[in-house]
């Protein structure tokens, strides 16, 4: 039986200043890279055209959101025959050098969704990020019964078979949280792996504190309702069958 095939999926929106560095460093860890250009209006397209390493580009005509970009990246990865997608943000906050530890965890448990776990005592960690993650962790625990240290990290490995056919409620930033909850309800094991993080002062972020907080809150409300009628009963039924 053939083993897992890994590729990188990098969604990007106006990250021309950091994208190539992420791509080049990522290529040292994984040779197959898919970049989803989510309707960028800066020099992202030119950067990708001049990439010193091979890159498969999925170009979206307009900005559709991180969740939509991930979905298109996963679709491309499946079409190319990959079984696992390693996702990483294009803003430079993650260390591609941490990828081997995540891949090793994925090889030990190919069915698992591997989740990078950032240190929230980092000296440059924005205070808003710490609050947002604790807020998100609380709701995730309520919706799934699982205690996960970092529910908002973009550094993950998705088993593509585990998310095939899932209907996504959201298309933007909060889609990553939805994917975690849906995976937990589907019985996909979630495996945290400690990773490093960097927050340079010139980092480009598209997180909108007020709007994204509202969207995440609305999603959590819907997920709690779904948990009561679908998630918790499904989890209980699965445990009874063991």
Coordinates of C-alpha atoms in Angstrom, one line a residue:
X1 CA 0.0 0.0 0.0
X2 CA 1.5 3.4 -1.0
X3 CA 2.5 5.7 1.8
X4 CA 1.2 9.3 2.4
X5 CA 2.1 12.0 -0.1
X6 CA 2.5 15.4 1.3
X7 CA 2.3 18.8 -0.4
X8 CA 2.3 22.4 1.0
X9 CA -0.8 24.6 0.5
X10 CA -0.1 28.3 1.1
X11 CA -3.0 30.7 0.9
X12 CA -1.9 34.3 0.3
X13 CA -3.5 37.7 0.1
X14 CA -1.2 40.7 -0.4
X15 CA 1.9 39.1 1.3
X16 CA 4.4 40.0 -1.5
X17 CA 6.9 41.1 1.1
X18 CA 7.2 37.7 2.9
X19 CA 5.8 35.2 0.4
X20 CA 8.9 34.2 -1.4
X21 CA 10.9 33.7 1.7
X22 CA 8.2 31.4 3.0
X23 CA 8.1 29.5 -0.3
X24 CA 11.8 29.0 -0.5
X25 CA 12.2 27.9 3.1
X26 CA 9.2 25.6 2.6
X27 CA 10.7 24.1 -0.5
X28 CA 13.6 22.9 1.6
X29 CA 11.1 20.8 3.6
X30 CA 8.6 19.8 0.9
X31 CA 9.4 19.9 -2.8
X32 CA 5.7 20.2 -3.8
X33 CA 4.1 23.6 -3.1
X34 CA 0.7 24.9 -4.1
X35 CA 0.2 28.6 -3.6
X36 CA -3.4 30.0 -3.8
X37 CA -3.3 33.6 -4.7
X38 CA -6.5 34.9 -3.2
X39 CA -7.1 37.9 -5.5
X40 CA -4.0 39.8 -4.3
X41 CA -3.7 43.4 -5.5
X42 CA 0.0 43.8 -4.6
X43 CA 3.0 42.3 -6.4
X44 CA 2.2 38.7 -5.3
X45 CA 1.6 37.5 -8.9
X46 CA 5.0 38.9 -10.0
X47 CA 6.7 37.3 -7.0
X48 CA 5.3 33.9 -7.8
X49 CA 6.3 34.3 -11.5
X50 CA 9.9 35.0 -10.4
X51 CA 10.0 32.2 -7.8
X52 CA 13.4 30.5 -7.7
X53 CA 11.8 27.2 -6.8
X54 CA 8.9 25.3 -8.6
X55 CA 5.5 26.4 -7.5
X56 CA 2.0 25.4 -8.6
X57 CA -0.2 28.5 -8.5
X58 CA -4.0 28.6 -8.2
X59 CA -5.0 32.2 -9.0
X60 CA -8.4 33.5 -7.8
X61 CA -9.9 36.4 -9.8
X62 CA -10.9 38.2 -6.6
X63 CA -10.4 37.9 -2.9
X64 CA -12.7 35.1 -1.6
X65 CA -11.3 34.6 1.9
X66 CA -8.8 32.2 3.5
X67 CA -11.3 29.4 3.9
X68 CA -12.2 29.5 0.2
X69 CA -8.5 29.6 -0.7
X70 CA -7.8 26.6 1.4
X71 CA -10.7 24.7 -0.2
X72 CA -9.3 25.4 -3.7
X73 CA -5.8 24.4 -2.6
X74 CA -7.1 21.1 -1.2
X75 CA -9.0 20.5 -4.4
X76 CA -5.8 21.0 -6.4
X77 CA -3.8 18.8 -4.1
X78 CA -6.3 15.9 -4.5
X79 CA -6.2 16.4 -8.3
X80 CA -2.4 16.1 -8.2
X81 CA -2.6 12.8 -6.2
X82 CA -1.5 14.1 -2.7
X83 CA -3.0 12.5 0.4
X84 CA -2.0 15.2 2.9
X85 CA -1.9 19.0 2.8
X86 CA 0.6 21.0 4.9
X87 CA -0.8 24.5 5.4
X88 CA 1.2 27.5 6.5
X89 CA 0.5 31.2 6.6
X90 CA 2.3 33.4 4.1
X91 CA 3.0 36.2 6.5
X92 CA 6.2 34.7 7.9
X93 CA 4.9 34.0 11.4
X94 CA 5.5 30.2 11.2
X95 CA 8.8 28.4 10.8
X96 CA 8.9 26.0 7.8
X97 CA 11.8 24.3 9.6
X98 CA 9.2 22.9 12.1
X99 CA 7.5 21.0 9.3
X100 CA 9.5 17.7 9.7
X101 CA 8.1 17.3 13.3
X102 CA 4.6 17.7 12.0
X103 CA 5.2 15.3 9.1
X104 CA 6.7 12.7 11.4
X105 CA 3.6 12.9 13.6
X106 CA 1.4 12.5 10.5
X107 CA 3.3 9.5 9.3
X108 CA 2.8 7.9 12.8
X109 CA -1.0 8.5 12.5
X110 CA -1.9 9.3 8.8
X111 CA -5.6 9.6 9.7
X112 CA -5.0 12.5 12.2
X113 CA -5.2 16.2 11.7
X114 CA -1.9 17.5 12.9
X115 CA -2.2 20.9 14.6
X116 CA 0.7 23.2 15.3
X117 CA 0.7 24.6 18.9
X118 CA 2.2 28.0 19.3
X119 CA 3.7 29.3 22.6
X120 CA 1.4 32.0 23.9
X121 CA 4.0 33.4 26.3
X122 CA 6.1 34.6 23.3
X123 CA 7.4 38.1 24.0
X124 CA 6.1 39.5 20.7
X125 CA 2.7 37.7 20.8
X126 CA 0.0 40.4 20.3
X127 CA -2.2 40.6 23.3
X128 CA -5.3 40.3 21.1
X129 CA -4.0 37.0 19.7
X130 CA -3.7 35.5 23.1
X131 CA -7.2 36.5 24.1
X132 CA -8.7 35.4 20.7
X133 CA -7.1 31.9 21.0
X134 CA -8.2 31.4 24.6
X135 CA -11.7 32.5 23.6
X136 CA -11.6 30.1 20.6
X137 CA -10.2 27.2 22.7
X138 CA -13.1 27.6 25.2
X139 CA -15.8 27.3 22.6
X140 CA -14.0 24.5 20.8
X141 CA -13.9 22.5 24.1
X142 CA -17.6 23.2 24.6
X143 CA -18.5 22.0 21.1
X144 CA -16.3 18.9 21.0
X145 CA -15.2 18.0 24.5
X146 CA -11.6 18.2 23.3
X147 CA -9.0 20.3 25.0
X148 CA -6.7 21.6 22.2
X149 CA -4.0 24.2 23.1
X150 CA -4.1 26.2 19.9
X151 CA -7.3 26.2 17.8
X152 CA -6.3 29.2 15.6
X153 CA -2.9 28.2 14.2
X154 CA -2.5 28.1 10.4
X155 CA 0.3 25.5 10.6
X156 CA -1.4 22.2 10.2
X157 CA -1.4 18.9 8.2
X158 CA -4.8 17.9 6.9
X159 CA -5.5 14.3 5.8
X160 CA -7.4 15.1 2.6
X161 CA -9.6 12.0 2.9
X162 CA -10.8 13.2 6.3
X163 CA -12.2 16.5 4.9
X164 CA -13.5 15.2 1.6
X165 CA -17.2 16.0 1.2
X166 CA -17.5 18.3 4.2
X167 CA -19.8 21.3 3.7
X168 CA -18.2 24.5 4.8
X169 CA -20.3 27.1 6.5
X170 CA -17.7 29.8 6.2
X171 CA -15.2 31.0 3.6
X172 CA -13.0 33.4 5.5
X173 CA -10.6 33.4 8.4
X174 CA -12.9 31.5 10.7
X175 CA -13.1 28.5 8.3
X176 CA -10.0 26.9 10.0
X177 CA -11.9 26.7 13.3
X178 CA -14.9 25.2 11.5
X179 CA -12.6 22.6 9.9
X180 CA -11.3 21.6 13.4
X181 CA -14.8 21.2 14.8
X182 CA -16.1 19.3 11.8
X183 CA -13.1 17.0 11.9
X184 CA -13.6 16.3 15.6
X185 CA -17.2 15.4 15.1
X186 CA -16.3 13.1 12.2
X187 CA -13.9 11.2 14.5
X188 CA -10.7 12.5 12.9
X189 CA -8.0 12.4 15.6
X190 CA -6.5 15.8 16.5
X191 CA -2.8 15.8 17.3
X192 CA -1.1 18.9 18.6
X193 CA 2.6 19.4 17.9
X194 CA 4.6 22.3 19.5
X195 CA 5.9 24.8 17.0
X196 CA 7.7 28.1 17.1
X197 CA 6.3 31.5 16.1
X198 CA 7.6 34.9 15.1
X199 CA 5.8 38.2 15.0
X200 CA 8.0 40.8 13.2
X201 CA 6.9 44.4 13.5
X202 CA 6.4 44.7 9.7
X203 CA 4.2 41.6 9.4
X204 CA 1.2 42.0 7.2
X205 CA -1.9 40.7 8.8
X206 CA -5.5 40.8 7.5
X207 CA -7.1 39.9 10.9
X208 CA -9.8 42.5 11.6
X209 CA -10.3 42.5 15.4
X210 CA -13.9 43.7 15.4
X211 CA -15.3 42.1 12.3
X212 CA -13.5 38.8 12.6
X213 CA -14.4 38.6 16.3
X214 CA -18.1 39.1 15.3
X215 CA -17.8 36.4 12.6
X216 CA -16.1 33.9 14.9
X217 CA -18.8 34.6 17.6
X218 CA -21.6 34.0 15.1
X219 CA -19.9 30.8 13.9
X220 CA -19.4 29.6 17.4
X221 CA -23.1 30.2 18.1
X222 CA -24.1 28.1 15.1
X223 CA -21.6 25.4 16.0
X224 CA -22.9 25.1 19.5
X225 CA -26.4 24.6 18.2
X226 CA -25.2 22.0 15.7
X227 CA -23.2 20.4 18.5
X228 CA -26.4 19.8 20.6
X229 CA -28.3 18.2 17.7
X230 CA -25.5 16.6 15.7
X231 CA -21.9 16.8 17.1
X232 CA -22.4 15.5 20.6
X233 CA -24.9 12.7 19.7
X234 CA -22.6 11.5 16.9
X235 CA -19.6 11.5 19.2
X236 CA -21.6 9.6 21.9
X237 CA -22.9 7.1 19.4
X238 CA -19.3 6.5 18.1
X239 CA -18.1 5.9 21.7
X240 CA -20.9 3.4 22.3
X241 CA -19.9 1.4 19.3
X242 CA -16.3 1.0 20.5

